[in-house]
Amino acid sequence: MREIFGSEPATQASAFYLRYQVFVLEQGISPELEFDALDTPDRRYIVLFDGNIPVATARFQTIHNTILNPDRLCVARSFRQQGLGKKLLSKLEKLGLAEGYETSLLSAEVSAQIFYEKSGYHVVSDIFKEDGIPCVKMQKALTADE
């Protein structure tokens, strides 16, 4: 499994391809909601590849100078249940920690809450709708011993 982190057009295209497959086609989110103003040319993404096929991705963004905000994490349907989501999240957290971020705060679909809890996150909000999907805010302190 190969991983790429950055804002190069090919990396962004791979991330967008996966997001379109998972969020738009599978979950029925409109492309106008899925691809938003945060998808700028300088936005960084992490993408895992099986050969040349993108199989997992997440958007690297921040809320302010101490808070990492992992976003748009998804894994291709045929690659789920292989630990790729956990690997991707852990890598994002390590990248954030290396850049000085102390906390990770994300919006999680309620259906993915257990996944994030297993990765050390805890719920810090009531349930709310994001793009029509029930979500919660979840938070985790970033530490070097992860």
CSV table of N, CA and C in Angstrom, one decimal:
chain,number,residue,atom,x,y,z
A,1,MET,N,0.9,-1.2,0.0
A,1,MET,CA,0.0,0.0,0.0
A,1,MET,C,0.9,1.2,0.0
A,2,ARG,N,0.7,2.1,-1.0
A,2,ARG,CA,1.5,3.3,-1.1
A,2,ARG,C,0.6,4.5,-0.6
A,3,GLU,N,1.3,5.5,0.0
A,3,GLU,CA,0.5,6.6,0.5
A,3,GLU,C,1.2,7.9,-0.1
A,4,ILE,N,0.3,8.9,-0.4
A,4,ILE,CA,0.8,10.2,-0.9
A,4,ILE,C,0.0,11.2,0.0
A,5,PHE,N,0.8,12.2,0.4
A,5,PHE,CA,0.2,13.3,1.1
A,5,PHE,C,0.7,14.6,0.5
A,6,GLY,N,-0.3,15.5,0.1
A,6,GLY,CA,0.1,16.7,-0.5
A,6,GLY,C,-1.1,17.4,-1.2
A,7,SER,N,-0.8,18.4,-2.0
A,7,SER,CA,-1.8,19.2,-2.7
A,7,SER,C,-1.6,19.1,-4.2
A,8,GLU,N,-0.8,18.2,-4.7
A,8,GLU,CA,-0.6,18.1,-6.1
A,8,GLU,C,-1.9,17.8,-6.8
A,9,PRO,N,-2.1,18.3,-8.0
A,9,PRO,CA,-3.4,18.0,-8.7
A,9,PRO,C,-3.7,16.5,-8.8
A,10,ALA,N,-2.7,15.6,-9.0
A,10,ALA,CA,-3.0,14.2,-9.1
A,10,ALA,C,-3.5,13.6,-7.8
A,11,THR,N,-2.9,14.1,-6.7
A,11,THR,CA,-3.3,13.7,-5.4
A,11,THR,C,-4.8,14.1,-5.1
A,12,GLN,N,-5.1,15.4,-5.4
A,12,GLN,CA,-6.4,15.9,-5.2
A,12,GLN,C,-7.4,15.2,-6.1
A,13,ALA,N,-7.0,14.9,-7.3
A,13,ALA,CA,-8.0,14.2,-8.2
A,13,ALA,C,-8.3,12.8,-7.7
A,14,SER,N,-7.3,12.1,-7.1
A,14,SER,CA,-7.5,10.8,-6.5
A,14,SER,C,-8.4,10.9,-5.3
A,15,ALA,N,-8.2,11.9,-4.5
A,15,ALA,CA,-9.1,12.1,-3.3
A,15,ALA,C,-10.5,12.4,-3.8
A,16,PHE,N,-10.7,13.2,-4.8
A,16,PHE,CA,-12.0,13.6,-5.3
A,16,PHE,C,-12.7,12.4,-5.9
A,17,TYR,N,-12.0,11.6,-6.6
A,17,TYR,CA,-12.5,10.4,-7.2
A,17,TYR,C,-13.2,9.5,-6.1
A,18,LEU,N,-12.4,9.2,-5.0
A,18,LEU,CA,-12.9,8.4,-3.9
A,18,LEU,C,-14.1,9.1,-3.3
A,19,ARG,N,-14.0,10.3,-3.0
A,19,ARG,CA,-15.1,11.0,-2.3
A,19,ARG,C,-16.4,11.0,-3.2
A,20,TYR,N,-16.2,11.1,-4.5
A,20,TYR,CA,-17.4,11.0,-5.4
A,20,TYR,C,-18.0,9.6,-5.3
A,21,GLN,N,-17.1,8.5,-5.3
A,21,GLN,CA,-17.6,7.2,-5.2
A,21,GLN,C,-18.4,6.9,-3.9
A,22,VAL,N,-17.8,7.3,-2.8
A,22,VAL,CA,-18.3,7.0,-1.5
A,22,VAL,C,-19.5,8.0,-1.1
A,23,PHE,N,-19.2,9.2,-1.1
A,23,PHE,CA,-20.2,10.2,-0.5
A,23,PHE,C,-21.3,10.5,-1.5
A,24,VAL,N,-21.0,10.7,-2.8
A,24,VAL,CA,-22.0,11.1,-3.8
A,24,VAL,C,-22.8,9.8,-4.2
A,25,LEU,N,-22.1,8.8,-4.8
A,25,LEU,CA,-22.8,7.7,-5.3
A,25,LEU,C,-23.3,6.8,-4.3
A,26,GLU,N,-22.6,6.4,-3.2
A,26,GLU,CA,-23.1,5.5,-2.2
A,26,GLU,C,-24.0,6.2,-1.3
A,27,GLN,N,-23.7,7.4,-0.7
A,27,GLN,CA,-24.5,8.0,0.3
A,27,GLN,C,-25.5,9.0,-0.2
A,28,GLY,N,-25.4,9.3,-1.5
A,28,GLY,CA,-26.4,10.2,-2.1
A,28,GLY,C,-26.3,11.7,-1.7
A,29,ILE,N,-25.1,12.1,-1.3
A,29,ILE,CA,-24.8,13.5,-1.0
A,29,ILE,C,-24.6,14.2,-2.3
A,30,SER,N,-25.2,15.4,-2.5
A,30,SER,CA,-25.1,16.1,-3.8
A,30,SER,C,-23.6,16.5,-3.9
A,31,PRO,N,-23.2,16.5,-5.2
A,31,PRO,CA,-21.8,17.0,-5.4
A,31,PRO,C,-21.5,18.4,-5.0
A,32,GLU,N,-22.6,19.3,-5.0
A,32,GLU,CA,-22.4,20.6,-4.6
A,32,GLU,C,-22.2,20.8,-3.1
A,33,LEU,N,-22.7,19.8,-2.3
A,33,LEU,CA,-22.4,19.8,-0.9
A,33,LEU,C,-21.1,19.1,-0.6
A,34,GLU,N,-20.8,18.0,-1.3
A,34,GLU,CA,-19.6,17.3,-1.0
A,34,GLU,C,-18.3,18.1,-1.4
A,35,PHE,N,-18.3,18.7,-2.5
A,35,PHE,CA,-17.1,19.5,-2.9
A,35,PHE,C,-17.4,20.9,-2.6
A,36,ASP,N,-16.7,21.4,-1.6
A,36,ASP,CA,-17.0,22.7,-1.0
A,36,ASP,C,-15.9,23.7,-1.2
A,37,ALA,N,-16.1,24.9,-0.5
A,37,ALA,CA,-15.1,25.9,-0.6
A,37,ALA,C,-13.8,25.6,0.0
A,38,LEU,N,-13.7,24.5,0.8
A,38,LEU,CA,-12.5,24.1,1.5
A,38,LEU,C,-11.6,23.3,0.5
A,39,ASP,N,-12.1,22.9,-0.6
A,39,ASP,CA,-11.4,22.1,-1.6
A,39,ASP,C,-10.6,23.1,-2.5
A,40,THR,N,-9.6,23.8,-1.9
A,40,THR,CA,-8.8,24.8,-2.6
A,40,THR,C,-7.6,24.1,-3.3
A,41,PRO,N,-7.0,24.8,-4.2
A,41,PRO,CA,-5.8,24.2,-4.9
A,41,PRO,C,-4.7,23.9,-3.9
A,42,ASP,N,-4.6,24.6,-2.8
A,42,ASP,CA,-3.5,24.3,-1.8
A,42,ASP,C,-3.9,23.4,-0.7
A,43,ARG,N,-5.1,22.9,-0.7
A,43,ARG,CA,-5.6,22.0,0.3
A,43,ARG,C,-4.8,20.6,0.2
A,44,ARG,N,-4.4,20.1,1.3
A,44,ARG,CA,-3.6,18.8,1.3
A,44,ARG,C,-4.6,17.7,1.6
A,45,TYR,N,-4.3,16.6,1.0
A,45,TYR,CA,-5.0,15.3,1.1
A,45,TYR,C,-4.0,14.2,1.4
A,46,ILE,N,-4.5,13.2,2.1
A,46,ILE,CA,-3.7,11.9,2.1
A,46,ILE,C,-4.5,10.9,1.4
A,47,VAL,N,-3.8,10.1,0.5
A,47,VAL,CA,-4.5,9.1,-0.3
A,47,VAL,C,-3.6,7.8,-0.2
A,48,LEU,N,-4.3,6.7,0.1
A,48,LEU,CA,-3.7,5.4,0.1
A,48,LEU,C,-4.0,4.7,-1.2
A,49,PHE,N,-3.0,4.1,-1.8
A,49,PHE,CA,-3.2,3.5,-3.2
A,49,PHE,C,-2.9,2.0,-3.1
A,50,ASP,N,-3.6,1.2,-3.8
A,50,ASP,CA,-3.3,-0.2,-4.0
A,50,ASP,C,-2.9,-0.3,-5.5
A,51,GLY,N,-1.6,-0.3,-5.7
A,51,GLY,CA,-1.0,-0.1,-7.0
A,51,GLY,C,-1.3,1.3,-7.4
A,52,ASN,N,-2.0,1.5,-8.6
A,52,ASN,CA,-2.4,2.9,-9.0
A,52,ASN,C,-3.8,3.2,-8.6
A,53,ILE,N,-4.5,2.4,-7.9
A,53,ILE,CA,-5.9,2.6,-7.6
A,53,ILE,C,-6.0,3.3,-6.2
A,54,PRO,N,-6.6,4.5,-6.1
A,54,PRO,CA,-6.8,5.1,-4.8
A,54,PRO,C,-7.9,4.3,-4.1
A,55,VAL,N,-7.6,4.0,-2.8
A,55,VAL,CA,-8.5,3.2,-2.0
A,55,VAL,C,-9.0,3.8,-0.7
A,56,ALA,N,-8.3,4.8,-0.3
A,56,ALA,CA,-8.7,5.5,1.0
A,56,ALA,C,-8.2,7.0,0.9
A,57,THR,N,-8.9,7.9,1.5
A,57,THR,CA,-8.5,9.3,1.5
A,57,THR,C,-9.0,10.0,2.7
A,58,ALA,N,-8.4,11.2,3.0
A,58,ALA,CA,-8.9,12.1,4.0
A,58,ALA,C,-8.4,13.5,3.6
A,59,ARG,N,-9.1,14.5,4.0
A,59,ARG,CA,-8.7,15.9,3.8
A,59,ARG,C,-8.1,16.4,5.0
A,60,PHE,N,-6.9,17.0,4.9
A,60,PHE,CA,-6.1,17.6,6.0
A,60,PHE,C,-6.5,19.0,6.1
A,61,GLN,N,-7.1,19.4,7.2
A,61,GLN,CA,-7.4,20.8,7.4
A,61,GLN,C,-7.3,21.1,8.9
A,62,THR,N,-7.3,22.4,9.2
A,62,THR,CA,-7.2,22.8,10.6
A,62,THR,C,-8.3,23.8,10.9
A,63,ILE,N,-8.6,23.9,12.2
A,63,ILE,CA,-9.6,24.9,12.7
A,63,ILE,C,-8.9,26.1,13.2
A,64,HIS,N,-7.8,25.9,13.9
A,64,HIS,CA,-6.9,27.1,14.2
A,64,HIS,C,-5.5,26.5,14.5
A,65,ASN,N,-4.6,27.3,15.0
A,65,ASN,CA,-3.2,26.8,15.1
A,65,ASN,C,-2.9,25.7,16.0
A,66,THR,N,-3.9,25.2,16.8
A,66,THR,CA,-3.6,24.0,17.7
A,66,THR,C,-4.6,22.9,17.4
A,67,ILE,N,-5.6,23.1,16.5
A,67,ILE,CA,-6.6,22.1,16.3
A,67,ILE,C,-6.6,21.5,14.9
A,68,LEU,N,-6.3,20.3,14.8
A,68,LEU,CA,-6.4,19.5,13.5
A,68,LEU,C,-7.9,19.2,13.3
A,69,ASN,N,-8.3,19.2,12.0
A,69,ASN,CA,-9.7,18.9,11.7
A,69,ASN,C,-9.7,17.9,10.5
A,70,PRO,N,-9.4,16.6,10.8
A,70,PRO,CA,-9.5,15.6,9.7
A,70,PRO,C,-10.9,15.6,9.1
A,71,ASP,N,-11.0,15.5,7.8
A,71,ASP,CA,-12.3,15.6,7.2
A,71,ASP,C,-12.4,14.8,6.0
A,72,ARG,N,-13.6,14.4,5.6
A,72,ARG,CA,-13.9,13.7,4.3
A,72,ARG,C,-13.1,12.3,4.3
A,73,LEU,N,-13.0,11.7,5.4
A,73,LEU,CA,-12.3,10.4,5.4
A,73,LEU,C,-13.2,9.3,4.8
A,74,CYS,N,-12.7,8.6,3.9
A,74,CYS,CA,-13.5,7.5,3.3
A,74,CYS,C,-12.6,6.4,2.7
A,75,VAL,N,-13.1,5.2,2.6
A,75,VAL,CA,-12.4,4.0,2.1
A,75,VAL,C,-13.3,3.4,1.1
A,76,ALA,N,-12.7,3.0,-0.1
A,76,ALA,CA,-13.5,2.4,-1.1
A,76,ALA,C,-14.2,1.1,-0.6
A,77,ARG,N,-15.4,0.9,-1.1
A,77,ARG,CA,-16.2,-0.2,-0.5
A,77,ARG,C,-15.5,-1.6,-0.5
A,78,SER,N,-14.8,-1.9,-1.6
A,78,SER,CA,-14.1,-3.2,-1.6
A,78,SER,C,-12.8,-3.3,-0.8
A,79,PHE,N,-12.5,-2.2,-0.1
A,79,PHE,CA,-11.3,-2.2,0.7
A,79,PHE,C,-11.6,-1.9,2.2
A,80,ARG,N,-12.9,-2.0,2.5
A,80,ARG,CA,-13.3,-1.7,3.9
A,80,ARG,C,-13.0,-3.0,4.8
A,81,GLN,N,-13.0,-2.8,6.1
A,81,GLN,CA,-12.7,-3.8,7.0
A,81,GLN,C,-11.3,-4.4,6.9
A,82,GLN,N,-10.4,-3.6,6.5
A,82,GLN,CA,-9.0,-4.0,6.4
A,82,GLN,C,-8.0,-3.1,7.2
A,83,GLY,N,-8.6,-2.2,8.0
A,83,GLY,CA,-7.8,-1.3,8.8
A,83,GLY,C,-7.3,-0.1,8.1
A,84,LEU,N,-7.7,0.2,6.9
A,84,LEU,CA,-7.2,1.3,6.2
A,84,LEU,C,-7.7,2.7,6.7
A,85,GLY,N,-8.9,2.7,7.2
A,85,GLY,CA,-9.4,3.9,7.8
A,85,GLY,C,-8.6,4.3,9.1
A,86,LYS,N,-8.4,3.3,9.9
A,86,LYS,CA,-7.6,3.5,11.1
A,86,LYS,C,-6.2,4.0,10.7
A,87,LYS,N,-5.6,3.3,9.7
A,87,LYS,CA,-4.2,3.7,9.3
A,87,LYS,C,-4.2,5.1,8.8
A,88,LEU,N,-5.2,5.5,8.0
A,88,LEU,CA,-5.3,6.8,7.5
A,88,LEU,C,-5.4,7.9,8.6
A,89,LEU,N,-6.3,7.6,9.5
A,89,LEU,CA,-6.6,8.5,10.6
A,89,LEU,C,-5.3,8.7,11.5
A,90,SER,N,-4.6,7.6,11.8
A,90,SER,CA,-3.4,7.6,12.6
A,90,SER,C,-2.3,8.4,11.8
A,91,LYS,N,-2.2,8.3,10.5
A,91,LYS,CA,-1.2,9.0,9.8
A,91,LYS,C,-1.5,10.5,9.8
A,92,LEU,N,-2.8,10.9,9.6
A,92,LEU,CA,-3.2,12.3,9.7
A,92,LEU,C,-2.8,12.9,11.1
A,93,GLU,N,-3.1,12.1,12.1
A,93,GLU,CA,-2.8,12.6,13.5
A,93,GLU,C,-1.3,12.8,13.6
A,94,LYS,N,-0.5,11.9,13.1
A,94,LYS,CA,0.9,12.0,13.2
A,94,LYS,C,1.4,13.3,12.5
A,95,LEU,N,0.9,13.5,11.3
A,95,LEU,CA,1.2,14.6,10.5
A,95,LEU,C,0.9,15.9,11.2
A,96,GLY,N,-0.3,15.9,11.8
A,96,GLY,CA,-0.8,17.1,12.6
A,96,GLY,C,0.1,17.4,13.8
A,97,LEU,N,0.4,16.3,14.5
A,97,LEU,CA,1.3,16.4,15.7
A,97,LEU,C,2.6,17.0,15.3
A,98,ALA,N,3.2,16.5,14.2
A,98,ALA,CA,4.5,17.0,13.7
A,98,ALA,C,4.5,18.5,13.3
A,99,GLU,N,3.3,18.9,12.9
A,99,GLU,CA,3.1,20.4,12.6
A,99,GLU,C,2.7,21.2,13.7
A,100,GLY,N,2.6,20.6,14.9
A,100,GLY,CA,2.3,21.4,16.1
A,100,GLY,C,0.9,21.4,16.6
A,101,TYR,N,0.0,20.6,16.0
A,101,TYR,CA,-1.4,20.6,16.5
A,101,TYR,C,-1.5,19.7,17.7
A,102,GLU,N,-2.3,20.1,18.7
A,102,GLU,CA,-2.5,19.5,20.0
A,102,GLU,C,-3.7,18.6,20.1
A,103,THR,N,-4.7,19.0,19.3
A,103,THR,CA,-6.0,18.3,19.5
A,103,THR,C,-6.6,18.0,18.1
A,104,SER,N,-7.3,16.9,17.9
A,104,SER,CA,-8.0,16.6,16.7
A,104,SER,C,-9.5,16.7,17.0
A,105,LEU,N,-10.2,17.5,16.2
A,105,LEU,CA,-11.7,17.6,16.3
A,105,LEU,C,-12.3,17.4,14.9
A,106,LEU,N,-13.3,16.5,14.9
A,106,LEU,CA,-13.9,16.1,13.6
A,106,LEU,C,-15.4,15.9,13.7
A,107,SER,N,-16.0,16.0,12.6
A,107,SER,CA,-17.4,15.6,12.5
A,107,SER,C,-17.5,14.2,12.0
A,108,ALA,N,-18.2,13.3,12.8
A,108,ALA,CA,-18.3,11.9,12.5
A,108,ALA,C,-19.7,11.6,12.2
A,109,GLU,N,-20.0,10.8,11.1
A,109,GLU,CA,-21.3,10.3,10.9
A,109,GLU,C,-21.6,9.4,12.1
A,110,VAL,N,-22.8,9.4,12.6
A,110,VAL,CA,-23.2,8.6,13.8
A,110,VAL,C,-22.9,7.1,13.5
A,111,SER,N,-23.0,6.7,12.3
A,111,SER,CA,-22.8,5.3,11.9
A,111,SER,C,-21.3,5.0,12.0
A,112,ALA,N,-20.4,6.0,12.1
A,112,ALA,CA,-19.0,5.8,12.2
A,112,ALA,C,-18.4,6.1,13.6
A,113,GLN,N,-19.3,6.4,14.5
A,113,GLN,CA,-18.9,6.9,15.9
A,113,GLN,C,-18.1,5.8,16.6
A,114,ILE,N,-18.4,4.5,16.5
A,114,ILE,CA,-17.7,3.5,17.2
A,114,ILE,C,-16.3,3.4,16.6
A,115,PHE,N,-16.1,3.5,15.3
A,115,PHE,CA,-14.8,3.5,14.6
A,115,PHE,C,-13.9,4.6,15.3
A,116,TYR,N,-14.4,5.8,15.4
A,116,TYR,CA,-13.6,6.9,16.0
A,116,TYR,C,-13.4,6.7,17.5
A,117,GLU,N,-14.3,6.1,18.2
A,117,GLU,CA,-14.1,5.8,19.6
A,117,GLU,C,-13.0,4.8,19.8
A,118,LYS,N,-12.9,3.8,18.9
A,118,LYS,CA,-11.8,2.8,19.0
A,118,LYS,C,-10.5,3.5,18.7
A,119,SER,N,-10.5,4.6,18.1
A,119,SER,CA,-9.2,5.4,17.8
A,119,SER,C,-9.0,6.5,18.8
A,120,GLY,N,-9.7,6.4,20.0
A,120,GLY,CA,-9.4,7.4,21.1
A,120,GLY,C,-10.2,8.6,21.1
A,121,TYR,N,-11.2,8.8,20.2
A,121,TYR,CA,-12.0,10.0,20.2
A,121,TYR,C,-13.2,9.9,21.1
A,122,HIS,N,-13.7,11.0,21.6
A,122,HIS,CA,-14.9,11.0,22.4
A,122,HIS,C,-15.9,12.1,21.9
A,123,VAL,N,-17.2,11.8,22.1
A,123,VAL,CA,-18.2,12.7,21.6
A,123,VAL,C,-18.2,14.0,22.4
A,124,VAL,N,-18.3,15.2,21.7
A,124,VAL,CA,-18.3,16.4,22.4
A,124,VAL,C,-19.5,17.3,22.0
A,125,SER,N,-20.5,16.7,21.3
A,125,SER,CA,-21.7,17.5,20.9
A,125,SER,C,-22.9,16.6,20.9
A,126,ASP,N,-24.1,17.2,20.7
A,126,ASP,CA,-25.3,16.5,20.5
A,126,ASP,C,-25.3,16.1,19.0
A,127,ILE,N,-26.2,15.2,18.6
A,127,ILE,CA,-26.3,14.8,17.2
A,127,ILE,C,-26.9,16.0,16.4
A,128,PHE,N,-26.3,16.2,15.2
A,128,PHE,CA,-26.7,17.3,14.3
A,128,PHE,C,-26.7,16.7,12.9
A,129,LYS,N,-27.3,17.4,11.9
A,129,LYS,CA,-27.3,16.9,10.6
A,129,LYS,C,-26.3,17.7,9.8
A,130,GLU,N,-25.5,17.0,9.0
A,130,GLU,CA,-24.5,17.6,8.1
A,130,GLU,C,-24.7,16.9,6.8
A,131,ASP,N,-25.0,17.7,5.8
A,131,ASP,CA,-25.3,17.2,4.4
A,131,ASP,C,-26.5,16.2,4.5
A,132,GLY,N,-27.4,16.4,5.5
A,132,GLY,CA,-28.5,15.5,5.6
A,132,GLY,C,-28.3,14.2,6.4
A,133,ILE,N,-27.0,14.0,6.9
A,133,ILE,CA,-26.6,12.8,7.6
A,133,ILE,C,-26.4,13.1,9.1
A,134,PRO,N,-27.0,12.3,10.0
A,134,PRO,CA,-26.8,12.5,11.4
A,134,PRO,C,-25.3,12.4,11.8
A,135,CYS,N,-24.7,13.4,12.5
A,135,CYS,CA,-23.3,13.4,12.8
A,135,CYS,C,-23.2,13.9,14.3
A,136,VAL,N,-22.0,13.7,14.8
A,136,VAL,CA,-21.6,14.2,16.1
A,136,VAL,C,-20.1,14.8,16.0
A,137,LYS,N,-19.8,15.8,16.8
A,137,LYS,CA,-18.4,16.2,16.9
A,137,LYS,C,-17.7,15.3,17.8
A,138,MET,N,-16.5,15.0,17.5
A,138,MET,CA,-15.6,14.1,18.3
A,138,MET,C,-14.3,14.7,18.4
A,139,GLN,N,-13.6,14.5,19.6
A,139,GLN,CA,-12.3,15.1,19.8
A,139,GLN,C,-11.4,14.1,20.4
A,140,LYS,N,-10.1,14.4,20.2
A,140,LYS,CA,-9.0,13.6,20.8
A,140,LYS,C,-7.8,14.4,21.0
A,141,ALA,N,-7.1,14.3,22.1
A,141,ALA,CA,-5.8,14.9,22.4
A,141,ALA,C,-4.7,14.2,21.6
A,142,LEU,N,-3.9,14.9,20.9
A,142,LEU,CA,-2.8,14.3,20.1
A,142,LEU,C,-1.6,14.2,21.0
A,143,THR,N,-1.0,13.0,21.0
A,143,THR,CA,0.2,12.8,21.8
A,143,THR,C,1.2,12.0,21.0
A,144,ALA,N,2.4,12.2,21.4
A,144,ALA,CA,3.5,11.5,20.6
A,144,ALA,C,3.6,10.0,20.8
A,145,ASP,N,2.9,9.5,21.8
A,145,ASP,CA,2.9,8.0,22.0
A,145,ASP,C,1.9,7.3,21.3
A,146,GLU,N,1.2,7.9,20.3
A,146,GLU,CA,0.2,7.2,19.5
A,146,GLU,C,0.8,6.2,18.6
